[in-house]
């Protein structure tokens, strides 16, 4: 079952950068893209580098699609779908984000 979990205030996020949050026992990487005023939540675990580092990645876009670059081996992951631009068979988990009254909530599978 998935539920919305209140994570933090919008002000807790770093503009155009990432922060890590432990939500329901899972490490998430949250990115606040100021240009489009969007917040994205993805898994913090880099499946290629095999470490919890994605919140340290640089963000940008590839052909208009918001993406993050792993700080380890620089693969690029879509912030929307989680797919890896270089490896079609690899994908990171993405989570729906809701912003309400300056609070950030993430939809996550809770046990
Ligand atoms: S994320 Fe650890 S050194 Fe860059």
mmCIF file of N, CA and C in Angstrom, residues 6-108:
data_model
loop_
_atom_site.group_PDB
_atom_site.id
_atom_site.type_symbol
_atom_site.label_atom_id
_atom_site.label_comp_id
_atom_site.label_asym_id
_atom_site.label_seq_id
_atom_site.Cartn_x
_atom_site.Cartn_y
_atom_site.Cartn_z
ATOM 1 N N UNK A 6 4.638 13.159 4.860
ATOM 2 C CA UNK A 6 5.189 14.506 4.971
ATOM 3 C C UNK A 6 6.690 14.383 5.258
ATOM 4 N N UNK A 7 7.500 15.050 4.441
ATOM 5 C CA UNK A 7 8.952 14.870 4.567
ATOM 6 C C UNK A 7 9.638 16.095 5.160
ATOM 7 N N UNK A 8 9.347 17.269 4.627
ATOM 8 C CA UNK A 8 10.061 18.462 5.074
ATOM 9 C C UNK A 8 9.361 19.701 4.539
ATOM 10 N N UNK A 9 9.899 20.851 4.890
ATOM 11 C CA UNK A 9 9.426 22.111 4.344
ATOM 12 C C UNK A 9 10.157 22.362 3.022
ATOM 13 N N UNK A 10 9.523 23.104 2.118
ATOM 14 C CA UNK A 10 10.209 23.475 0.872
ATOM 15 C C UNK A 10 11.500 24.210 1.206
ATOM 16 N N UNK A 11 11.500 24.977 2.286
ATOM 17 C CA UNK A 11 12.689 25.751 2.674
ATOM 18 C C UNK A 11 13.849 24.872 3.134
ATOM 19 N N UNK A 12 13.558 23.606 3.456
ATOM 20 C CA UNK A 12 14.632 22.698 3.859
ATOM 21 C C UNK A 12 15.429 22.204 2.662
ATOM 22 N N UNK A 13 14.883 22.388 1.460
ATOM 23 C CA UNK A 13 15.566 21.889 0.264
ATOM 24 C C UNK A 13 16.615 22.886 -0.203
ATOM 25 N N UNK A 14 17.563 22.398 -0.972
ATOM 26 C CA UNK A 14 18.620 23.244 -1.530
ATOM 27 C C UNK A 14 18.243 23.603 -2.955
ATOM 28 N N UNK A 15 18.084 24.905 -3.284
ATOM 29 C CA UNK A 15 17.731 25.272 -4.652
ATOM 30 C C UNK A 15 18.733 24.705 -5.661
ATOM 31 N N UNK A 16 18.209 24.017 -6.672
ATOM 32 C CA UNK A 16 19.010 23.454 -7.771
ATOM 33 C C UNK A 16 20.099 22.503 -7.296
ATOM 34 N N UNK A 17 19.799 21.825 -6.213
ATOM 35 C CA UNK A 17 20.739 20.845 -5.689
ATOM 36 C C UNK A 17 19.935 19.756 -4.994
ATOM 37 N N UNK A 18 20.623 18.771 -4.446
ATOM 38 C CA UNK A 18 19.915 17.654 -3.839
ATOM 39 C C UNK A 18 20.097 17.579 -2.341
ATOM 40 N N UNK A 19 19.108 16.980 -1.685
ATOM 41 C CA UNK A 19 19.274 16.636 -0.275
ATOM 42 C C UNK A 19 18.803 15.198 -0.111
ATOM 43 N N UNK A 20 19.321 14.539 0.916
ATOM 44 C CA UNK A 20 18.941 13.163 1.211
ATOM 45 C C UNK A 20 17.947 13.177 2.360
ATOM 46 N N UNK A 21 16.934 12.324 2.287
ATOM 47 C CA UNK A 21 15.960 12.221 3.372
ATOM 48 C C UNK A 21 15.665 10.750 3.611
ATOM 49 N N UNK A 22 15.572 10.362 4.880
ATOM 50 C CA UNK A 22 15.199 8.997 5.232
ATOM 51 C C UNK A 22 13.692 8.980 5.446
ATOM 52 N N UNK A 23 12.988 8.287 4.544
ATOM 53 C CA UNK A 23 11.523 8.288 4.582
ATOM 54 C C UNK A 23 11.044 6.844 4.652
ATOM 55 N N UNK A 24 10.353 6.509 5.724
ATOM 56 C CA UNK A 24 9.856 5.146 5.913
ATOM 57 C C UNK A 24 10.974 4.117 5.696
ATOM 58 N N UNK A 25 12.154 4.432 6.208
ATOM 59 C CA UNK A 25 13.269 3.500 6.142
ATOM 60 C C UNK A 25 13.981 3.458 4.811
ATOM 61 N N UNK A 26 13.571 4.321 3.879
ATOM 62 C CA UNK A 26 14.220 4.339 2.570
ATOM 63 C C UNK A 26 14.931 5.672 2.358
ATOM 64 N N UNK A 27 16.141 5.615 1.831
ATOM 65 C CA UNK A 27 16.865 6.849 1.531
ATOM 66 C C UNK A 27 16.393 7.410 0.202
ATOM 67 N N UNK A 28 15.887 8.636 0.253
ATOM 68 C CA UNK A 28 15.463 9.317 -0.971
ATOM 69 C C UNK A 28 16.380 10.495 -1.238
ATOM 70 N N UNK A 29 16.487 10.851 -2.505
ATOM 71 C CA UNK A 29 17.195 12.060 -2.909
ATOM 72 C C UNK A 29 16.139 13.022 -3.442
ATOM 73 N N UNK A 30 16.075 14.218 -2.855
ATOM 74 C CA UNK A 30 15.085 15.219 -3.260
ATOM 75 C C UNK A 30 15.792 16.357 -3.978
ATOM 76 N N UNK A 31 15.249 16.736 -5.123
ATOM 77 C CA UNK A 31 15.857 17.808 -5.922
ATOM 78 C C UNK A 31 14.833 18.900 -6.170
ATOM 79 N N UNK A 32 15.241 20.124 -5.912
ATOM 80 C CA UNK A 32 14.379 21.293 -6.106
ATOM 81 C C UNK A 32 14.910 22.060 -7.314
ATOM 82 N N UNK A 33 14.172 21.991 -8.423
ATOM 83 C CA UNK A 33 14.569 22.664 -9.664
ATOM 84 C C UNK A 33 13.880 24.028 -9.690
ATOM 85 N N UNK A 34 14.635 25.098 -9.476
ATOM 86 C CA UNK A 34 14.009 26.422 -9.333
ATOM 87 C C UNK A 34 13.476 26.947 -10.660
ATOM 88 N N UNK A 35 14.135 26.588 -11.768
ATOM 89 C CA UNK A 35 13.711 27.107 -13.067
ATOM 90 C C UNK A 35 12.256 26.767 -13.357
ATOM 91 N N UNK A 36 11.854 25.547 -13.009
ATOM 92 C CA UNK A 36 10.476 25.126 -13.272
ATOM 93 C C UNK A 36 9.667 24.999 -11.979
ATOM 94 N N UNK A 37 10.304 25.343 -10.853
ATOM 95 C CA UNK A 37 9.632 25.256 -9.545
ATOM 96 C C UNK A 37 9.091 23.855 -9.293
ATOM 97 N N UNK A 38 9.883 22.845 -9.682
ATOM 98 C CA UNK A 38 9.446 21.462 -9.475
ATOM 99 C C UNK A 38 10.343 20.789 -8.446
ATOM 100 N N UNK A 39 9.752 19.854 -7.732
ATOM 101 C CA UNK A 39 10.528 19.044 -6.796
ATOM 102 C C UNK A 39 10.416 17.587 -7.224
ATOM 103 N N UNK A 40 11.561 16.916 -7.296
ATOM 104 C CA UNK A 40 11.590 15.509 -7.700
ATOM 105 C C UNK A 40 12.144 14.665 -6.567
ATOM 106 N N UNK A 41 11.603 13.476 -6.417
ATOM 107 C CA UNK A 41 12.113 12.537 -5.418
ATOM 108 C C UNK A 41 12.465 11.230 -6.115
ATOM 109 N N UNK A 42 13.688 10.772 -5.913
ATOM 110 C CA UNK A 42 14.143 9.498 -6.483
ATOM 111 C C UNK A 42 14.884 8.731 -5.392
ATOM 112 N N UNK A 43 15.159 7.469 -5.655
ATOM 113 C CA UNK A 43 15.956 6.687 -4.714
ATOM 114 C C UNK A 43 17.358 7.296 -4.615
ATOM 115 N N UNK A 44 17.949 7.248 -3.427
ATOM 116 C CA UNK A 44 19.300 7.793 -3.260
ATOM 117 C C UNK A 44 20.365 6.803 -3.716
ATOM 118 N N UNK A 45 19.960 5.543 -3.935
ATOM 119 C CA UNK A 45 20.930 4.482 -4.251
ATOM 120 C C UNK A 45 21.274 4.467 -5.734
ATOM 121 N N UNK A 46 22.546 4.556 -6.027
ATOM 122 C CA UNK A 46 23.035 4.477 -7.401
ATOM 123 C C UNK A 46 23.251 2.997 -7.754
ATOM 124 N N UNK A 47 22.429 2.439 -8.663
ATOM 125 C CA UNK A 47 22.525 0.998 -8.948
ATOM 126 C C UNK A 47 23.807 0.612 -9.673
ATOM 127 N N UNK A 48 24.487 1.559 -10.275
ATOM 128 C CA UNK A 48 25.751 1.256 -10.959
ATOM 129 C C UNK A 48 26.928 1.450 -10.002
ATOM 130 N N UNK A 49 26.939 2.555 -9.286
ATOM 131 C CA UNK A 49 28.008 2.802 -8.312
ATOM 132 C C UNK A 49 27.825 2.012 -7.026
ATOM 133 N N UNK A 50 26.596 1.461 -6.828
ATOM 134 C CA UNK A 50 26.259 0.644 -5.651
ATOM 135 C C UNK A 50 26.528 1.388 -4.343
ATOM 136 N N UNK A 51 26.053 2.640 -4.288
ATOM 137 C CA UNK A 51 26.203 3.418 -3.061
ATOM 138 C C UNK A 51 25.075 4.442 -2.983
ATOM 139 N N UNK A 52 24.776 4.869 -1.758
ATOM 140 C CA UNK A 52 23.725 5.866 -1.542
ATOM 141 C C UNK A 52 24.297 7.268 -1.730
ATOM 142 N N UNK A 53 24.358 7.713 -2.958
ATOM 143 C CA UNK A 53 25.036 8.985 -3.257
ATOM 144 C C UNK A 53 24.273 9.905 -4.205
ATOM 145 N N UNK A 54 23.128 9.469 -4.705
ATOM 146 C CA UNK A 54 22.517 10.265 -5.788
ATOM 147 C C UNK A 54 22.103 11.674 -5.353
ATOM 148 N N UNK A 55 21.859 11.886 -4.046
ATOM 149 C CA UNK A 55 21.492 13.239 -3.607
ATOM 150 C C UNK A 55 22.640 14.219 -3.824
ATOM 151 N N UNK A 56 23.860 13.687 -4.032
ATOM 152 C CA UNK A 56 25.030 14.539 -4.291
ATOM 153 C C UNK A 56 25.227 14.828 -5.766
ATOM 154 N N UNK A 57 24.318 14.313 -6.600
ATOM 155 C CA UNK A 57 24.500 14.464 -8.043
ATOM 156 C C UNK A 57 24.165 15.857 -8.527
ATOM 157 N N UNK A 58 24.745 16.217 -9.666
ATOM 158 C CA UNK A 58 24.433 17.497 -10.299
ATOM 159 C C UNK A 58 23.154 17.323 -11.116
ATOM 160 N N UNK A 59 22.336 18.364 -11.166
ATOM 161 C CA UNK A 59 21.128 18.269 -11.977
ATOM 162 C C UNK A 59 21.204 19.190 -13.185
ATOM 163 N N UNK A 60 20.391 18.868 -14.168
ATOM 164 C CA UNK A 60 20.335 19.651 -15.390
ATOM 165 C C UNK A 60 19.226 19.080 -16.236
ATOM 166 N N UNK A 61 19.356 19.171 -17.565
ATOM 167 C CA UNK A 61 18.375 18.503 -18.399
ATOM 168 C C UNK A 61 19.037 17.994 -19.670
ATOM 169 N N UNK A 62 18.453 16.957 -20.233
ATOM 170 C CA UNK A 62 18.898 16.410 -21.513
ATOM 171 C C UNK A 62 17.704 16.513 -22.442
ATOM 172 N N UNK A 63 17.848 17.324 -23.484
ATOM 173 C CA UNK A 63 16.760 17.561 -24.436
ATOM 174 C C UNK A 63 15.473 17.937 -23.708
ATOM 175 N N UNK A 64 15.599 18.763 -22.686
ATOM 176 C CA UNK A 64 14.429 19.265 -21.975
ATOM 177 C C UNK A 64 13.942 18.371 -20.856
ATOM 178 N N UNK A 65 14.508 17.171 -20.739
ATOM 179 C CA UNK A 65 14.067 16.253 -19.678
ATOM 180 C C UNK A 65 14.964 16.432 -18.454
ATOM 181 N N UNK A 66 14.371 16.811 -17.309
ATOM 182 C CA UNK A 66 15.201 17.008 -16.124
ATOM 183 C C UNK A 66 15.920 15.726 -15.731
ATOM 184 N N UNK A 67 17.209 15.846 -15.421
ATOM 185 C CA UNK A 67 17.990 14.646 -15.107
ATOM 186 C C UNK A 67 19.004 14.951 -14.016
ATOM 187 N N UNK A 68 19.537 13.887 -13.449
ATOM 188 C CA UNK A 68 20.625 14.033 -12.490
ATOM 189 C C UNK A 68 21.780 13.165 -12.931
ATOM 190 N N UNK A 69 22.991 13.656 -12.671
ATOM 191 C CA UNK A 69 24.198 12.902 -13.002
ATOM 192 C C UNK A 69 24.746 12.292 -11.725
ATOM 193 N N UNK A 70 25.007 10.994 -11.738
ATOM 194 C CA UNK A 70 25.576 10.342 -10.559
ATOM 195 C C UNK A 70 26.932 10.948 -10.240
ATOM 196 N N UNK A 71 27.193 11.219 -8.941
ATOM 197 C CA UNK A 71 28.519 11.751 -8.580
ATOM 198 C C UNK A 71 29.617 10.708 -8.729
ATOM 199 N N UNK A 72 29.266 9.444 -8.916
ATOM 200 C CA UNK A 72 30.296 8.411 -9.003
ATOM 201 C C UNK A 72 30.785 8.224 -10.430
ATOM 202 N N UNK A 73 29.930 7.640 -11.292
ATOM 203 C CA UNK A 73 30.403 7.335 -12.647
ATOM 204 C C UNK A 73 29.717 8.181 -13.703
ATOM 205 N N UNK A 74 28.950 9.204 -13.228
ATOM 206 C CA UNK A 74 28.386 10.216 -14.134
ATOM 207 C C UNK A 74 27.314 9.720 -15.096
ATOM 208 N N UNK A 75 26.714 8.563 -14.812
ATOM 209 C CA UNK A 75 25.556 8.212 -15.625
ATOM 210 C C UNK A 75 24.474 9.253 -15.360
ATOM 211 N N UNK A 76 23.586 9.395 -16.333
ATOM 212 C CA UNK A 76 22.503 10.353 -16.206
ATOM 213 C C UNK A 76 21.178 9.621 -16.035
ATOM 214 N N UNK A 77 20.430 10.035 -15.025
ATOM 215 C CA UNK A 77 19.123 9.431 -14.754
ATOM 216 C C UNK A 77 18.038 10.487 -14.925
ATOM 217 N N UNK A 78 16.950 10.104 -15.573
ATOM 218 C CA UNK A 78 15.806 11.017 -15.699
ATOM 219 C C UNK A 78 15.177 11.226 -14.331
ATOM 220 N N UNK A 79 14.911 12.481 -13.990
ATOM 221 C CA UNK A 79 14.233 12.745 -12.716
ATOM 222 C C UNK A 79 12.741 12.435 -12.816
ATOM 223 N N UNK A 80 12.243 12.258 -14.043
ATOM 224 C CA UNK A 80 10.815 11.978 -14.218
ATOM 225 C C UNK A 80 10.540 10.475 -14.206
ATOM 226 N N UNK A 81 11.264 9.732 -15.041
ATOM 227 C CA UNK A 81 10.998 8.291 -15.144
ATOM 228 C C UNK A 81 12.006 7.449 -14.372
ATOM 229 N N UNK A 82 13.172 8.013 -14.041
ATOM 230 C CA UNK A 82 14.213 7.255 -13.358
ATOM 231 C C UNK A 82 15.104 6.464 -14.295
ATOM 232 N N UNK A 83 14.781 6.452 -15.604
ATOM 233 C CA UNK A 83 15.592 5.623 -16.487
ATOM 234 C C UNK A 83 16.978 6.231 -16.694
ATOM 235 N N UNK A 84 17.936 5.344 -16.900
ATOM 236 C CA UNK A 84 19.314 5.762 -17.139
ATOM 237 C C UNK A 84 19.469 6.038 -18.631
ATOM 238 N N UNK A 85 20.001 7.212 -18.969
ATOM 239 C CA UNK A 85 20.147 7.567 -20.378
ATOM 240 C C UNK A 85 21.167 6.688 -21.094
ATOM 241 N N UNK A 86 22.159 6.164 -20.363
ATOM 242 C CA UNK A 86 23.217 5.382 -21.003
ATOM 243 C C UNK A 86 22.923 3.880 -21.012
ATOM 244 N N UNK A 87 22.105 3.413 -20.089
ATOM 245 C CA UNK A 87 21.829 1.973 -19.970
ATOM 246 C C UNK A 87 20.314 1.780 -19.953
ATOM 247 N N UNK A 88 19.767 1.333 -21.055
ATOM 248 C CA UNK A 88 18.314 1.230 -21.185
ATOM 249 C C UNK A 88 17.702 0.271 -20.168
ATOM 250 N N UNK A 89 18.494 -0.685 -19.663
ATOM 251 C CA UNK A 89 17.948 -1.695 -18.755
ATOM 252 C C UNK A 89 18.030 -1.275 -17.289
ATOM 253 N N UNK A 90 18.564 -0.083 -17.029
ATOM 254 C CA UNK A 90 18.730 0.340 -15.633
ATOM 255 C C UNK A 90 17.839 1.537 -15.332
ATOM 256 N N UNK A 91 17.267 1.486 -14.134
ATOM 257 C CA UNK A 91 16.317 2.528 -13.762
ATOM 258 C C UNK A 91 16.350 2.682 -12.246
ATOM 259 N N UNK A 92 16.203 3.910 -11.775
ATOM 260 C CA UNK A 92 16.084 4.127 -10.334
ATOM 261 C C UNK A 92 14.618 4.387 -10.003
ATOM 262 N N UNK A 93 14.247 4.122 -8.757
ATOM 263 C CA UNK A 93 12.861 4.365 -8.353
ATOM 264 C C UNK A 93 12.593 5.868 -8.289
ATOM 265 N N UNK A 94 11.392 6.247 -8.701
ATOM 266 C CA UNK A 94 10.971 7.640 -8.592
ATOM 267 C C UNK A 94 9.705 7.683 -7.739
ATOM 268 N N UNK A 95 9.488 8.788 -7.103
ATOM 269 C CA UNK A 95 8.360 8.925 -6.184
ATOM 270 C C UNK A 95 7.579 10.186 -6.511
ATOM 271 N N UNK A 96 6.256 10.086 -6.446
ATOM 272 C CA UNK A 96 5.416 11.258 -6.673
ATOM 273 C C UNK A 96 5.596 12.234 -5.508
ATOM 274 N N UNK A 97 5.589 13.520 -5.852
ATOM 275 C CA UNK A 97 5.797 14.566 -4.850
ATOM 276 C C UNK A 97 4.601 15.510 -4.860
ATOM 277 N N UNK A 98 4.162 15.913 -3.673
ATOM 278 C CA UNK A 98 3.056 16.852 -3.529
ATOM 279 C C UNK A 98 3.550 18.021 -2.682
ATOM 280 N N UNK A 99 3.293 19.238 -3.165
ATOM 281 C CA UNK A 99 3.684 20.422 -2.392
ATOM 282 C C UNK A 99 2.408 21.124 -1.957
ATOM 283 N N UNK A 100 2.255 21.286 -0.653
ATOM 284 C CA UNK A 100 1.050 21.903 -0.122
ATOM 285 C C UNK A 100 1.414 22.703 1.119
ATOM 286 N N UNK A 101 0.993 23.966 1.156
ATOM 287 C CA UNK A 101 1.285 24.844 2.304
ATOM 288 C C UNK A 101 2.773 24.839 2.641
ATOM 289 N N UNK A 102 3.600 24.879 1.585
ATOM 290 C CA UNK A 102 5.052 24.918 1.752
ATOM 291 C C UNK A 102 5.649 23.630 2.341
ATOM 292 N N UNK A 103 4.828 22.562 2.389
ATOM 293 C CA UNK A 103 5.343 21.277 2.858
ATOM 294 C C UNK A 103 5.505 20.339 1.665
ATOM 295 N N UNK A 104 6.474 19.451 1.781
ATOM 296 C CA UNK A 104 6.755 18.484 0.723
ATOM 297 C C UNK A 104 6.340 17.097 1.214
ATOM 298 N N UNK A 105 5.438 16.444 0.475
ATOM 299 C CA UNK A 105 5.045 15.081 0.809
ATOM 300 C C UNK A 105 5.427 14.163 -0.345
ATOM 301 N N UNK A 106 5.798 12.938 -0.009
ATOM 302 C CA UNK A 106 6.234 11.964 -1.009
ATOM 303 C C UNK A 106 5.360 10.728 -0.880
ATOM 304 N N UNK A 107 4.983 10.162 -2.035
ATOM 305 C CA UNK A 107 4.158 8.945 -2.032
ATOM 306 C C UNK A 107 5.087 7.745 -2.035
ATOM 307 N N UNK A 108 4.917 6.908 -1.036
ATOM 308 C CA UNK A 108 5.877 5.822 -0.863
ATOM 309 C C UNK A 108 5.159 4.558 -0.433
#
